Short mmCIF file of C-alpha atoms in Angstrom, two decimals:
data_model
loop_
_atom_site.label_atom_id
_atom_site.label_comp_id
_atom_site.label_asym_id
_atom_site.label_seq_id
_atom_site.Cartn_x
_atom_site.Cartn_y
_atom_site.Cartn_z
CA MET A 1 194.93 189.59 66.72
CA THR A 2 196.89 192.83 66.00
CA LEU A 3 200.41 192.90 64.48
CA LYS A 4 201.89 194.31 67.82
CA ARG A 5 200.26 191.41 69.72
CA SER A 6 201.52 188.85 67.16
CA VAL A 7 205.07 190.25 67.42
CA ALA A 8 204.96 190.19 71.22
CA LEU A 9 203.69 186.59 71.14
CA LEU A 10 206.49 185.43 68.74
CA LEU A 11 209.18 187.35 70.76
CA GLY A 12 207.93 185.68 73.88
CA ALA A 13 208.14 182.20 72.35
CA ALA A 14 211.63 182.88 71.11
CA LEU A 15 212.68 184.14 74.50
CA LEU A 16 211.51 180.83 76.02
CA LEU A 17 213.91 179.18 73.67
CA GLY A 18 216.90 181.25 74.93
CA ALA A 19 219.57 182.98 72.87
CA ALA A 20 219.44 180.40 70.15
CA GLY A 21 215.69 181.07 69.71
CA LEU A 22 216.33 184.78 69.36
CA TYR A 23 219.20 184.14 66.84
CA TRP A 24 217.03 182.15 64.44
CA LEU A 25 214.13 184.48 64.90
CA LEU A 26 216.19 187.41 63.61
CA GLN A 27 218.00 185.65 60.85
CA PRO A 28 216.83 186.10 57.24
CA PRO A 29 215.36 182.92 55.54
CA CYS A 30 217.92 180.81 53.40
CA GLY A 31 215.21 178.80 51.78
CA THR A 32 211.62 178.44 50.70
CA ILE A 33 208.97 176.68 52.84
CA VAL A 34 206.53 174.29 51.30
CA LEU A 35 203.63 173.13 53.47
CA ALA A 36 201.78 169.92 52.90
CA TYR A 37 198.10 169.57 54.04
CA HIS A 38 195.56 166.92 53.25
CA SER A 39 191.97 167.34 54.37
CA ILE A 40 190.54 170.52 55.82
CA LYS A 41 187.69 169.44 57.93
CA ASP A 42 186.45 169.66 61.52
CA GLU A 43 185.32 165.97 61.76
CA PRO A 44 187.83 163.39 60.59
CA PHE A 45 186.44 160.67 58.43
CA SER A 46 189.29 158.23 58.78
CA GLU A 47 191.57 156.96 61.50
CA SER A 48 194.41 159.23 60.31
CA GLU A 49 193.00 162.05 62.46
CA HIS A 50 196.39 163.96 62.44
CA LEU A 51 195.92 164.58 58.68
CA PHE A 52 192.66 166.57 59.26
CA VAL A 53 193.58 170.17 59.86
CA THR A 54 190.42 172.22 60.85
CA PRO A 55 189.39 175.15 58.82
CA ALA A 56 189.98 177.41 61.84
CA GLU A 57 193.54 176.09 62.19
CA LEU A 58 194.22 176.65 58.45
CA GLU A 59 192.91 180.27 58.66
CA ASP A 60 194.89 180.98 61.76
CA GLN A 61 198.10 179.66 59.98
CA VAL A 62 197.52 181.58 56.88
CA ARG A 63 196.95 184.85 58.78
CA TRP A 64 200.21 184.41 60.80
CA LEU A 65 202.12 183.91 57.54
CA LYS A 66 200.47 186.94 55.92
CA ARG A 67 201.02 188.93 59.07
CA PHE A 68 204.72 188.22 59.00
CA GLY A 69 205.31 189.22 55.39
CA TYR A 70 205.32 185.76 53.60
CA GLU A 71 204.72 185.82 49.92
CA PHE A 72 202.52 182.89 48.67
CA LEU A 73 203.64 180.93 45.71
CA PHE A 74 201.89 178.28 43.60
CA ALA A 75 203.96 175.01 43.47
CA ASP A 76 204.51 175.56 39.70
CA GLU A 77 206.13 178.95 40.42
CA PHE A 78 208.40 177.69 43.00
CA ARG A 79 211.60 179.61 43.58
CA VAL A 80 214.16 180.37 46.17
CA GLU A 81 215.36 183.93 47.02
CA PRO A 82 217.70 183.97 50.04
CA GLY A 83 216.54 186.68 52.32
CA LYS A 84 212.97 186.64 51.12
CA LYS A 85 209.96 184.95 52.92
CA LEU A 86 208.44 182.59 50.44
CA VAL A 87 205.87 179.80 51.13
CA CYS A 88 203.92 177.27 49.07
CA ILE A 89 200.77 175.79 50.51
CA THR A 90 199.89 172.51 49.11
CA PHE A 91 197.13 169.92 49.47
CA ASP A 92 197.51 166.12 48.76
CA ASP A 93 195.07 163.60 47.38
CA GLY A 94 192.20 165.74 46.16
CA TYR A 95 189.63 166.11 48.91
CA GLN A 96 186.39 167.88 48.30
CA ASP A 97 186.98 170.12 51.31
CA ASN A 98 189.99 171.63 49.51
CA LEU A 99 187.34 173.33 47.40
CA THR A 100 184.69 174.01 49.94
CA GLU A 101 186.80 174.89 53.06
CA ALA A 102 190.41 175.70 51.96
CA MET A 103 189.81 177.76 48.90
CA PRO A 104 187.62 180.33 50.68
CA ILE A 105 190.20 180.70 53.29
CA LEU A 106 192.90 181.32 50.72
CA GLN A 107 190.65 183.85 48.97
CA ARG A 108 189.97 185.81 52.12
CA ASN A 109 193.56 186.13 52.99
CA GLY A 110 195.08 186.81 49.49
CA ALA A 111 196.83 183.52 49.65
CA LYS A 112 197.53 180.84 47.06
CA GLY A 113 197.46 177.10 47.15
CA THR A 114 198.08 173.97 45.10
CA VAL A 115 195.91 170.86 45.15
CA PHE A 116 197.70 167.75 44.15
CA VAL A 117 194.97 165.38 42.88
CA ALA A 118 195.21 161.50 42.52
CA THR A 119 192.95 161.38 39.42
CA LYS A 120 191.61 157.89 39.97
CA ASN A 121 189.89 159.32 43.08
CA ILE A 122 188.02 161.92 41.22
CA GLY A 123 184.27 161.36 42.06
CA LEU A 124 185.15 158.18 43.96
CA ASN A 125 183.01 159.04 47.01
CA GLU A 126 181.47 162.07 48.78
CA TYR A 127 184.91 163.10 50.35
CA CYS A 128 186.75 163.40 46.81
CA LEU A 129 186.65 166.11 44.37
CA SER A 130 184.35 165.59 41.35
CA GLU A 131 185.19 166.51 37.76
CA ASP A 132 183.08 169.72 38.22
CA ASP A 133 185.00 170.45 41.42
CA ILE A 134 188.29 170.14 39.55
CA ARG A 135 186.92 172.43 36.82
CA ALA A 136 185.85 175.01 39.61
CA LEU A 137 189.34 174.90 41.14
CA GLY A 138 190.82 175.51 37.62
CA GLN A 139 188.79 178.63 37.44
CA CYS A 140 189.90 179.99 40.79
CA PRO A 141 192.69 182.50 40.70
CA CYS A 142 194.04 181.43 44.16
CA VAL A 143 194.37 177.73 43.24
CA HIS A 144 196.54 175.69 40.88
CA VAL A 145 195.97 171.97 40.42
CA GLY A 146 198.80 169.64 40.28
CA SER A 147 199.34 165.85 39.93
CA HIS A 148 199.50 163.09 42.68
CA THR A 149 199.61 160.22 40.05
CA ASP A 150 196.56 158.61 38.84
CA GLY A 151 196.16 155.72 41.30
CA HIS A 152 198.07 157.10 44.37
CA TYR A 153 200.65 154.12 44.14
CA LEU A 154 204.03 154.58 45.72
CA ALA A 155 206.63 155.23 43.06
CA THR A 156 209.13 152.82 44.51
CA ASN A 157 206.45 149.94 44.18
CA LEU A 158 206.04 150.58 40.45
CA SER A 159 208.27 149.73 37.50
CA ASP A 160 209.62 152.78 35.62
CA GLU A 161 207.26 152.14 32.82
CA ASP A 162 204.18 151.99 34.95
CA PHE A 163 205.29 154.98 37.00
CA GLU A 164 205.70 157.00 33.76
CA LYS A 165 202.10 155.96 32.73
CA GLN A 166 200.89 157.17 36.04
CA LEU A 167 202.54 160.61 35.53
CA ALA A 168 201.29 161.02 31.95
CA LEU A 169 197.73 159.81 32.58
CA SER A 170 197.19 162.10 35.50
CA GLN A 171 198.73 165.13 33.95
CA ARG A 172 196.55 164.63 30.71
CA ARG A 173 193.36 164.20 32.65
CA LEU A 174 193.96 167.25 34.86
CA GLU A 175 194.84 169.50 31.94
CA GLN A 176 191.73 168.40 30.11
CA LEU A 177 189.55 169.32 33.20
CA THR A 178 191.21 172.58 34.13
CA GLY A 179 192.18 173.73 30.75
CA ALA A 180 195.52 174.79 32.23
CA PRO A 181 199.02 173.22 32.17
CA CYS A 182 199.67 170.84 34.95
CA LEU A 183 203.39 171.51 35.83
CA SER A 184 203.73 170.32 39.49
CA PHE A 185 203.69 166.96 41.16
CA ALA A 186 203.69 165.33 44.66
CA TYR A 187 205.00 161.87 45.14
CA PRO A 188 202.41 159.73 47.02
CA GLY A 189 203.78 159.19 50.48
CA GLY A 190 206.90 161.04 49.43
CA TYR A 191 208.57 157.88 48.05
CA TYR A 192 210.79 158.05 45.05
CA ASP A 193 214.33 157.12 43.80
CA GLU A 194 216.71 158.66 41.37
CA GLN A 195 215.19 157.03 38.31
CA LYS A 196 211.62 158.04 39.34
CA ALA A 197 212.83 161.62 39.93
CA SER A 198 214.32 161.71 36.40
CA LEU A 199 210.93 160.49 34.94
CA ALA A 200 209.05 163.17 36.94
CA LYS A 201 211.31 165.76 35.29
CA LYS A 202 210.05 164.69 31.79
CA TYR A 203 206.55 165.85 32.74
CA TYR A 204 206.71 168.36 35.65
CA ASP A 205 208.78 171.41 36.38
CA TYR A 206 208.62 170.89 40.15
CA SER A 207 208.08 167.68 42.13
CA PHE A 208 207.62 167.49 45.88
CA THR A 209 208.37 164.89 48.55
CA TYR A 210 208.70 164.53 52.29
CA PRO A 211 212.35 164.38 53.55
CA GLY A 212 211.47 162.95 56.96
CA THR A 213 212.39 166.07 58.86
CA VAL A 214 211.56 169.75 58.86
CA TRP A 215 213.51 171.34 56.02
CA ALA A 216 213.17 174.29 53.83
CA ALA A 217 214.06 174.03 50.06
CA GLY A 218 217.35 175.55 49.49
CA ALA A 219 218.97 177.03 46.41
CA HIS A 220 220.60 173.67 45.62
CA SER A 221 217.56 171.45 46.33
CA ASP A 222 216.66 169.19 43.40
CA ALA A 223 213.59 170.47 41.49
CA ALA A 224 212.47 166.97 41.17
CA ALA A 225 212.59 166.30 45.02
CA LEU A 226 211.66 169.38 46.85
CA PRO A 227 211.12 168.89 50.52
CA ARG A 228 207.81 169.71 52.30
CA ILE A 229 206.76 170.17 55.90
CA THR A 230 203.63 168.26 56.90
CA VAL A 231 201.09 170.33 58.85
CA ASN A 232 199.01 168.20 61.31
CA ARG A 233 195.87 168.67 63.14
CA GLY A 234 196.25 170.69 66.31
CA THR A 235 199.00 173.09 65.00
CA SER A 236 198.36 176.76 65.85
CA GLY A 237 199.58 179.59 63.54
CA LEU A 238 202.12 180.57 66.10
CA LYS A 239 203.46 177.01 66.45
CA LEU A 240 203.62 176.70 62.65
CA LEU A 241 205.55 180.03 62.36
CA LEU A 242 208.07 178.96 64.91
CA MET A 243 208.54 175.63 63.15
CA ILE A 244 208.99 177.52 59.83
CA ARG A 245 211.58 179.99 61.28
CA ARG A 246 213.65 177.05 62.38
CA ALA A 247 213.51 175.30 59.08
CA GLU A 248 214.34 178.38 57.16
CA GLN A 249 217.74 178.51 58.73
CA ASP A 250 218.64 175.00 57.79
CA PRO A 251 217.63 174.47 54.13
CA CYS A 252 217.73 170.93 52.72
CA HIS A 253 220.81 170.33 50.37
CA PRO A 254 220.55 166.74 49.34
CA SER A 255 223.45 165.64 47.28
CA THR A 256 221.38 162.86 45.61
CA ALA A 257 217.80 161.77 45.61
CA ALA A 258 218.86 158.57 47.39
CA ALA A 259 220.31 160.57 50.25
CA GLN A 260 217.07 162.37 50.90
CA GLN A 261 215.02 159.29 50.47
CA ALA A 262 217.09 157.52 53.19
CA ALA A 263 215.76 160.06 55.59
CA LEU A 264 212.33 158.55 55.26
CA LYS A 265 213.35 155.15 56.50
#
């Protein structure tokens, strides 16, 4: 699709939303977008079909982002520059198709991605990344590897001591496999509290959650609780772009970790 055709489609969609749609379309972004994916696969292998974005959908989404001037960031180089279009693409859990399907798409389009791995799942079954797969991701210039704890336990179900062990264990193993610092982290399920966020800061520069709504990360967002937007199966590149443009005008400014966590309930 040509840039002219893409612009026409985007303007047409905004017009359908009326004056308000045109307003947010033309406004500069106020925050950075962080997108959360899981498996990139045509055929779902679990009942959570909405989490299986197809390779064609991911490619369409990345091309729309690139076409409209977004700069791709790794999760461990997160930043906010008001007026600049910035996006982080992240993948949770550590699925093998993140290597075989997602990585080639990122490479073809000059994009970047971060794979958050639950280290206890490494080599668990045919759908999970193996140790060799993690090493391969560590050698790819378009991918960084981050932590998703060791056992994928919800932080709020663990004692502070056990949660800290999860943080340290996963970080250590991933650094051994990739030979690179592991500086970013995603809370399983998005759940955390203020004390868990404080512990995450001891190990990781940036930690990511789900705020329960579509928010961009603003200049005042907590580096230990950065909001992400979940991308579900069936989302076209245009639909994602429209979602992003709305989110960029209303960045998340949580006063406390507890306030953002309450949005999940």
